[in-house]
Tab-separated table of C-alpha atoms in Angstrom:
chain	number	residue	atom	x	y	z
A	1	MET	CA	121.198	79.179	117.739
A	2	ASP	CA	117.922	78.682	119.614
A	3	LEU	CA	115.001	80.101	117.626
A	4	LYS	CA	112.409	79.235	120.262
A	5	ASN	CA	110.299	81.790	122.135
A	6	ILE	CA	110.569	84.525	119.464
A	7	LYS	CA	107.904	87.184	120.028
A	8	LEU	CA	108.893	89.758	117.407
A	9	ALA	CA	110.697	89.740	114.048
A	10	ALA	CA	112.237	93.072	113.029
A	11	ILE	CA	112.764	92.923	109.280
A	12	ASP	CA	114.611	95.371	107.050
A	13	LEU	CA	113.021	95.774	103.610
A	14	ASP	CA	115.424	96.609	100.770
A	15	GLY	CA	118.009	93.900	100.269
A	16	THR	CA	116.438	91.814	103.029
A	17	LEU	CA	112.717	91.033	102.826
A	18	LEU	CA	112.295	92.500	99.332
A	19	SER	CA	113.878	90.898	96.296
A	20	ASP	CA	116.019	92.969	93.962
A	21	GLY	CA	112.797	93.538	92.020
A	22	LYS	CA	111.382	95.274	95.136
A	23	SER	CA	108.700	92.631	95.663
A	24	LEU	CA	108.103	89.691	97.989
A	25	CYS	CA	109.533	86.372	96.836
A	26	ASN	CA	107.131	83.530	96.067
A	27	GLY	CA	105.749	82.115	99.285
A	28	ALA	CA	106.904	85.023	101.445
A	29	LYS	CA	103.418	86.369	102.124
A	30	GLU	CA	102.176	82.993	103.281
A	31	THR	CA	105.198	82.467	105.552
A	32	ILE	CA	104.834	85.906	107.139
A	33	LEU	CA	101.116	85.445	107.728
A	34	ASP	CA	101.794	82.044	109.260
A	35	ALA	CA	104.414	83.526	111.602
A	36	HIS	CA	101.883	86.160	112.647
A	37	GLU	CA	99.268	83.468	113.289
A	38	ARG	CA	101.790	81.699	115.529
A	39	GLY	CA	102.090	84.844	117.648
A	40	ILE	CA	105.180	86.497	116.167
A	41	ASN	CA	104.873	90.265	115.752
A	42	ILE	CA	106.084	91.361	112.309
A	43	LEU	CA	107.899	94.693	112.410
A	44	PRO	CA	109.158	96.265	109.151
A	45	ILE	CA	112.163	98.444	110.001
A	46	THR	CA	113.523	100.465	107.125
A	47	GLY	CA	115.405	103.495	105.888
A	48	ARG	CA	112.376	104.370	103.786
A	49	PRO	CA	109.962	107.095	104.901
A	50	PHE	CA	106.410	106.074	105.759
A	51	HIS	CA	104.984	106.836	102.314
A	52	GLY	CA	107.716	104.731	100.757
A	53	ILE	CA	106.506	101.493	102.364
A	54	PRO	CA	105.692	99.246	99.373
A	55	GLU	CA	102.146	98.090	98.764
A	56	CYS	CA	103.177	94.426	98.989
A	57	VAL	CA	104.086	95.033	102.644
A	58	LYS	CA	101.059	97.192	103.467
A	59	GLU	CA	98.763	94.583	101.934
A	60	LEU	CA	99.904	91.970	104.452
A	61	GLY	CA	97.403	93.570	106.801
A	62	ILE	CA	99.021	92.301	109.989
A	63	VAL	CA	101.578	95.025	110.735
A	64	ASP	CA	100.847	97.252	113.750
A	65	TYR	CA	103.918	99.501	113.562
A	66	TYR	CA	106.549	100.589	111.062
A	67	ILE	CA	109.986	101.842	112.044
A	68	THR	CA	110.975	104.285	109.308
A	69	SER	CA	113.796	106.647	108.341
A	70	ASN	CA	116.372	104.308	109.910
A	71	GLY	CA	114.793	104.578	113.353
A	72	ALA	CA	113.964	108.286	113.443
A	73	GLN	CA	110.226	107.527	113.453
A	74	ILE	CA	107.922	104.808	114.737
A	75	ILE	CA	104.584	104.970	112.937
A	76	ASP	CA	101.272	103.439	113.971
A	77	ALA	CA	100.234	101.455	110.902
A	78	ASN	CA	96.540	101.866	111.694
A	79	ASN	CA	96.410	105.662	111.505
A	80	GLY	CA	99.797	106.821	110.190
A	81	ASN	CA	100.568	108.787	113.357
A	82	SER	CA	104.031	108.959	114.888
A	83	VAL	CA	104.328	107.294	118.291
A	84	TYR	CA	108.050	108.073	118.628
A	85	SER	CA	110.332	110.598	116.970
A	86	ASN	CA	114.035	111.319	117.202
A	87	ALA	CA	114.331	113.931	114.468
A	88	ILE	CA	116.972	116.601	113.924
A	89	SER	CA	115.892	119.891	115.503
A	90	ASN	CA	114.715	122.665	113.216
A	91	GLU	CA	117.748	124.790	114.103
A	92	LYS	CA	120.192	121.999	113.293
A	93	THR	CA	118.250	121.082	110.154
A	94	THR	CA	118.761	124.637	108.881
A	95	ARG	CA	122.457	124.634	109.781
A	96	ILE	CA	123.041	121.319	108.040
A	97	MET	CA	121.341	122.574	104.876
A	98	GLU	CA	123.612	125.628	104.874
A	99	ILE	CA	126.658	123.345	105.031
A	100	LEU	CA	125.386	120.972	102.351
A	101	ARG	CA	124.861	123.842	99.922
A	102	ARG	CA	128.592	124.565	100.063
A	103	PHE	CA	129.362	121.148	98.578
A	104	PRO	CA	128.784	119.801	95.043
A	105	CYS	CA	126.244	117.238	96.220
A	106	LEU	CA	122.560	116.478	95.874
A	107	PHE	CA	120.560	116.300	99.090
A	108	GLU	CA	116.996	115.721	100.239
A	109	PRO	CA	115.589	116.301	103.735
A	110	PHE	CA	113.030	113.755	104.943
A	111	CYS	CA	110.018	114.949	106.917
A	112	ASP	CA	106.259	114.284	107.088
A	113	GLY	CA	106.770	110.704	105.890
A	114	VAL	CA	108.321	111.760	102.567
A	115	GLY	CA	111.584	112.934	101.094
A	116	TYR	CA	111.310	116.530	99.920
A	117	SER	CA	112.961	116.973	96.547
A	118	GLU	CA	113.664	120.131	94.553
A	119	GLN	CA	112.682	119.761	90.900
A	120	HIS	CA	116.207	119.412	89.474
A	121	ILE	CA	117.057	116.769	92.077
A	122	PHE	CA	113.833	114.876	91.442
A	123	ASP	CA	114.571	114.929	87.706
A	124	PHE	CA	118.114	113.638	88.302
A	125	TYR	CA	116.945	110.633	90.293
A	126	MET	CA	114.069	109.913	87.938
A	127	SER	CA	116.535	109.797	85.034
A	128	ARG	CA	118.355	107.060	86.952
A	129	PHE	CA	115.377	105.133	88.307
A	130	LYS	CA	112.809	105.338	85.517
A	131	GLY	CA	112.058	101.861	84.228
A	132	THR	CA	113.799	100.199	87.190
A	133	PRO	CA	112.289	98.534	90.284
A	134	LEU	CA	113.083	101.722	92.239
A	135	GLU	CA	110.828	103.938	90.132
A	136	GLU	CA	107.667	103.039	92.044
A	137	TYR	CA	109.363	103.626	95.388
A	138	PHE	CA	110.772	106.978	94.335
A	139	LEU	CA	107.456	108.266	93.001
A	140	ALA	CA	105.620	107.200	96.165
A	141	SER	CA	108.183	108.524	98.624
A	142	ARG	CA	109.106	111.932	97.165
A	143	LYS	CA	107.316	115.260	97.218
A	144	ILE	CA	108.530	117.975	94.856
A	145	CYS	CA	108.996	121.371	96.453
A	146	SER	CA	110.148	124.779	95.245
A	147	GLY	CA	112.749	125.077	97.984
A	148	TYR	CA	113.681	123.531	101.311
A	149	ASP	CA	113.950	126.844	103.179
A	150	LYS	CA	110.226	127.484	102.765
A	151	ILE	CA	109.357	124.113	104.312
A	152	PHE	CA	111.645	124.511	107.294
A	153	SER	CA	110.735	128.154	107.890
A	154	ASP	CA	108.081	126.550	110.092
A	155	ALA	CA	109.956	126.073	113.365
A	156	SER	CA	107.958	122.930	114.102
A	157	LYS	CA	109.376	121.170	111.037
A	158	CYS	CA	112.330	118.904	111.788
A	159	ALA	CA	114.172	116.634	109.368
A	160	ASP	CA	114.100	112.943	110.211
A	161	GLU	CA	117.242	112.560	108.136
A	162	PHE	CA	119.075	113.794	105.046
A	163	PHE	CA	119.829	111.623	102.030
A	164	ILE	CA	122.864	112.828	100.080
A	165	THR	CA	124.639	111.819	96.896
A	166	CYS	CA	128.272	112.935	96.758
A	167	PRO	CA	130.364	113.102	93.582
A	168	ASP	CA	133.293	111.237	95.130
A	169	GLU	CA	134.654	109.787	98.362
A	170	LYS	CA	136.852	112.835	99.050
A	171	THR	CA	133.813	115.137	99.030
A	172	ARG	CA	131.891	112.771	101.283
A	173	LYS	CA	134.656	112.764	103.896
A	174	GLU	CA	134.991	116.556	103.797
A	175	LEU	CA	131.236	116.962	104.166
A	176	ILE	CA	131.150	114.637	107.174
A	177	ASN	CA	133.932	116.615	108.834
A	178	GLU	CA	131.966	119.849	108.447
A	179	VAL	CA	128.567	118.525	109.543
A	180	GLU	CA	130.140	116.884	112.609
A	181	LYS	CA	130.696	120.398	113.965
A	182	VAL	CA	126.928	120.819	114.333
A	183	GLY	CA	127.029	118.317	117.194
A	184	ASN	CA	125.063	115.195	118.164
A	185	ILE	CA	124.778	114.094	114.551
A	186	GLN	CA	125.463	110.621	113.160
A	187	PHE	CA	126.285	109.364	109.685
A	188	CYS	CA	125.683	106.234	107.673
A	189	THR	CA	127.645	105.681	104.478
A	190	HIS	CA	126.484	103.467	101.643
A	191	ARG	CA	127.833	102.186	98.389
A	192	ASP	CA	127.970	104.569	95.410
A	193	ARG	CA	128.959	107.587	97.521
A	194	PHE	CA	125.607	107.870	99.305
A	195	LEU	CA	125.412	109.363	102.784
A	196	GLU	CA	122.664	109.640	105.378
A	197	ILE	CA	122.658	112.138	108.224
A	198	SER	CA	120.439	111.806	111.278
A	199	GLU	CA	120.185	112.811	114.914
A	200	LYS	CA	122.536	110.907	117.203
A	201	GLY	CA	120.623	107.974	118.652
A	202	ALA	CA	118.148	107.836	115.762
A	203	ASP	CA	118.966	104.312	114.704
A	204	LYS	CA	117.244	100.984	114.252
A	205	GLY	CA	118.689	99.532	117.447
A	206	MET	CA	117.329	102.303	119.642
A	207	ALA	CA	113.961	102.221	117.865
A	208	LEU	CA	113.742	98.460	118.394
A	209	ASN	CA	114.285	98.976	122.116
A	210	VAL	CA	111.593	101.670	122.179
A	211	ILE	CA	108.954	99.602	120.373
A	212	CYS	CA	109.636	96.537	122.514
A	213	GLU	CA	109.057	98.597	125.643
A	214	HIS	CA	105.966	100.189	124.057
A	215	ILE	CA	104.265	96.881	123.295
A	216	GLY	CA	105.645	94.956	126.263
A	217	ILE	CA	108.048	92.490	124.645
A	218	ASP	CA	111.405	91.532	126.137
A	219	ILE	CA	113.979	92.469	123.503
A	220	SER	CA	115.807	89.204	124.166
A	221	LYS	CA	112.820	87.499	122.518
A	222	THR	CA	113.303	89.286	119.201
A	223	ILE	CA	115.007	88.359	115.953
A	224	ALA	CA	116.277	91.003	113.513
A	225	PHE	CA	117.113	90.679	109.814
A	226	GLY	CA	119.262	93.099	107.793
A	227	ASP	CA	121.754	93.596	104.991
A	228	GLY	CA	123.376	97.020	105.445
A	229	GLU	CA	125.620	98.877	107.853
A	230	ASN	CA	122.567	100.807	109.068
A	231	ASP	CA	121.348	97.469	110.468
A	232	ILE	CA	124.358	96.888	112.753
A	233	LEU	CA	122.857	98.414	115.906
A	234	MET	CA	119.591	96.572	115.284
A	235	LEU	CA	121.348	93.203	115.065
A	236	LYS	CA	123.319	94.011	118.211
A	237	ALA	CA	120.155	94.995	120.098
A	238	ALA	CA	118.021	92.008	119.102
A	239	GLY	CA	118.055	88.655	120.841
A	240	ILE	CA	119.144	87.043	117.581
A	241	GLY	CA	120.730	88.927	114.693
A	242	VAL	CA	120.470	87.655	111.125
A	243	ALA	CA	122.501	89.000	108.199
A	244	MET	CA	121.602	88.111	104.640
A	245	GLU	CA	124.143	86.326	102.482
A	246	ASN	CA	124.082	89.423	100.242
A	247	ALA	CA	124.754	91.718	103.226
A	248	GLU	CA	127.642	94.138	103.452
A	249	PRO	CA	130.655	92.290	104.924
A	250	ARG	CA	130.854	94.460	108.048
A	251	LEU	CA	127.289	93.576	109.073
A	252	LYS	CA	128.040	89.854	108.974
A	253	GLN	CA	130.517	90.309	111.829
A	254	TYR	CA	127.571	91.083	114.128
A	255	ALA	CA	125.269	88.295	112.969
A	256	ASP	CA	124.383	85.142	114.866
A	257	ILE	CA	122.981	83.617	111.659
A	258	ILE	CA	123.723	84.121	107.966
A	259	ALA	CA	120.550	83.603	105.926
A	260	LYS	CA	120.201	82.970	102.219
A	261	THR	CA	119.990	86.042	100.000
A	262	ASN	CA	116.995	88.330	99.642
A	263	ASN	CA	116.329	86.760	96.227
A	264	GLU	CA	116.221	83.285	97.793
A	265	ASN	CA	113.628	84.086	100.474
A	266	GLY	CA	116.300	83.957	103.161
A	267	VAL	CA	114.169	85.789	105.742
A	268	CYS	CA	111.295	83.351	105.398
A	269	GLU	CA	113.526	80.298	105.611
A	270	ILE	CA	114.576	81.462	109.104
A	271	LEU	CA	111.071	82.616	110.093
A	272	LYS	CA	109.752	79.086	109.471
A	273	LYS	CA	112.157	77.829	112.143
A	274	CYS	CA	111.080	80.387	114.757
A	275	SER	CA	108.582	79.404	117.414
A	276	VAL	CA	106.771	81.275	120.134
């Protein structure tokens, strides 16, 4: 695979650039800065909301844009403003919440660069994440609220996505069947019965196309790194698609290159081989 003439590297964070400890591996910062110096645009592209971007990534100081919420938002890193949005309409957001309340699941709508979390849901996740590498992310990315209806009573408020924890696979399938009736909605399933709901077309592949057009880069001159099923469309859109060795098996089917794991600095090993 020819790694020459790469102008942009789209890099997923969790399970890809970040180690399992949610930090950069030794030498990663230096490699990323070197790639930037050689003219390669570094583009973090993540399921996290804007306020969930880890400090170790922000501190690189060379990122112009973040693609967040799995492609629902493109954020200008210099001022935090959205330059592109493909959120769920307020009307559909309300309808989806009504459906979710009929199921024994926990859900959080994402909006304003955070995940809104009712107190009992926040407490549930904190009981799981406290003392783990995810604690810092969860505290930075969540905003406790007294109720979702109050937030979305403002007709201008639209959910970028919903993050849902289902009790079992049967419930998850039933929930998907019901929410599908809302129309123009897409789903991403994850391990441990997690589910994400977003507007149809709000994905990393579409967002990569949008940002390339915005900054004037031919998408054929991009390389994309990922580890999850939510990275499939991004790998298909990019000139070169890279799946981590620790990636979900289905993603590897769409990869041009299999890199070493996120704990072995797999992203940076490939970045060193890229040239402008």
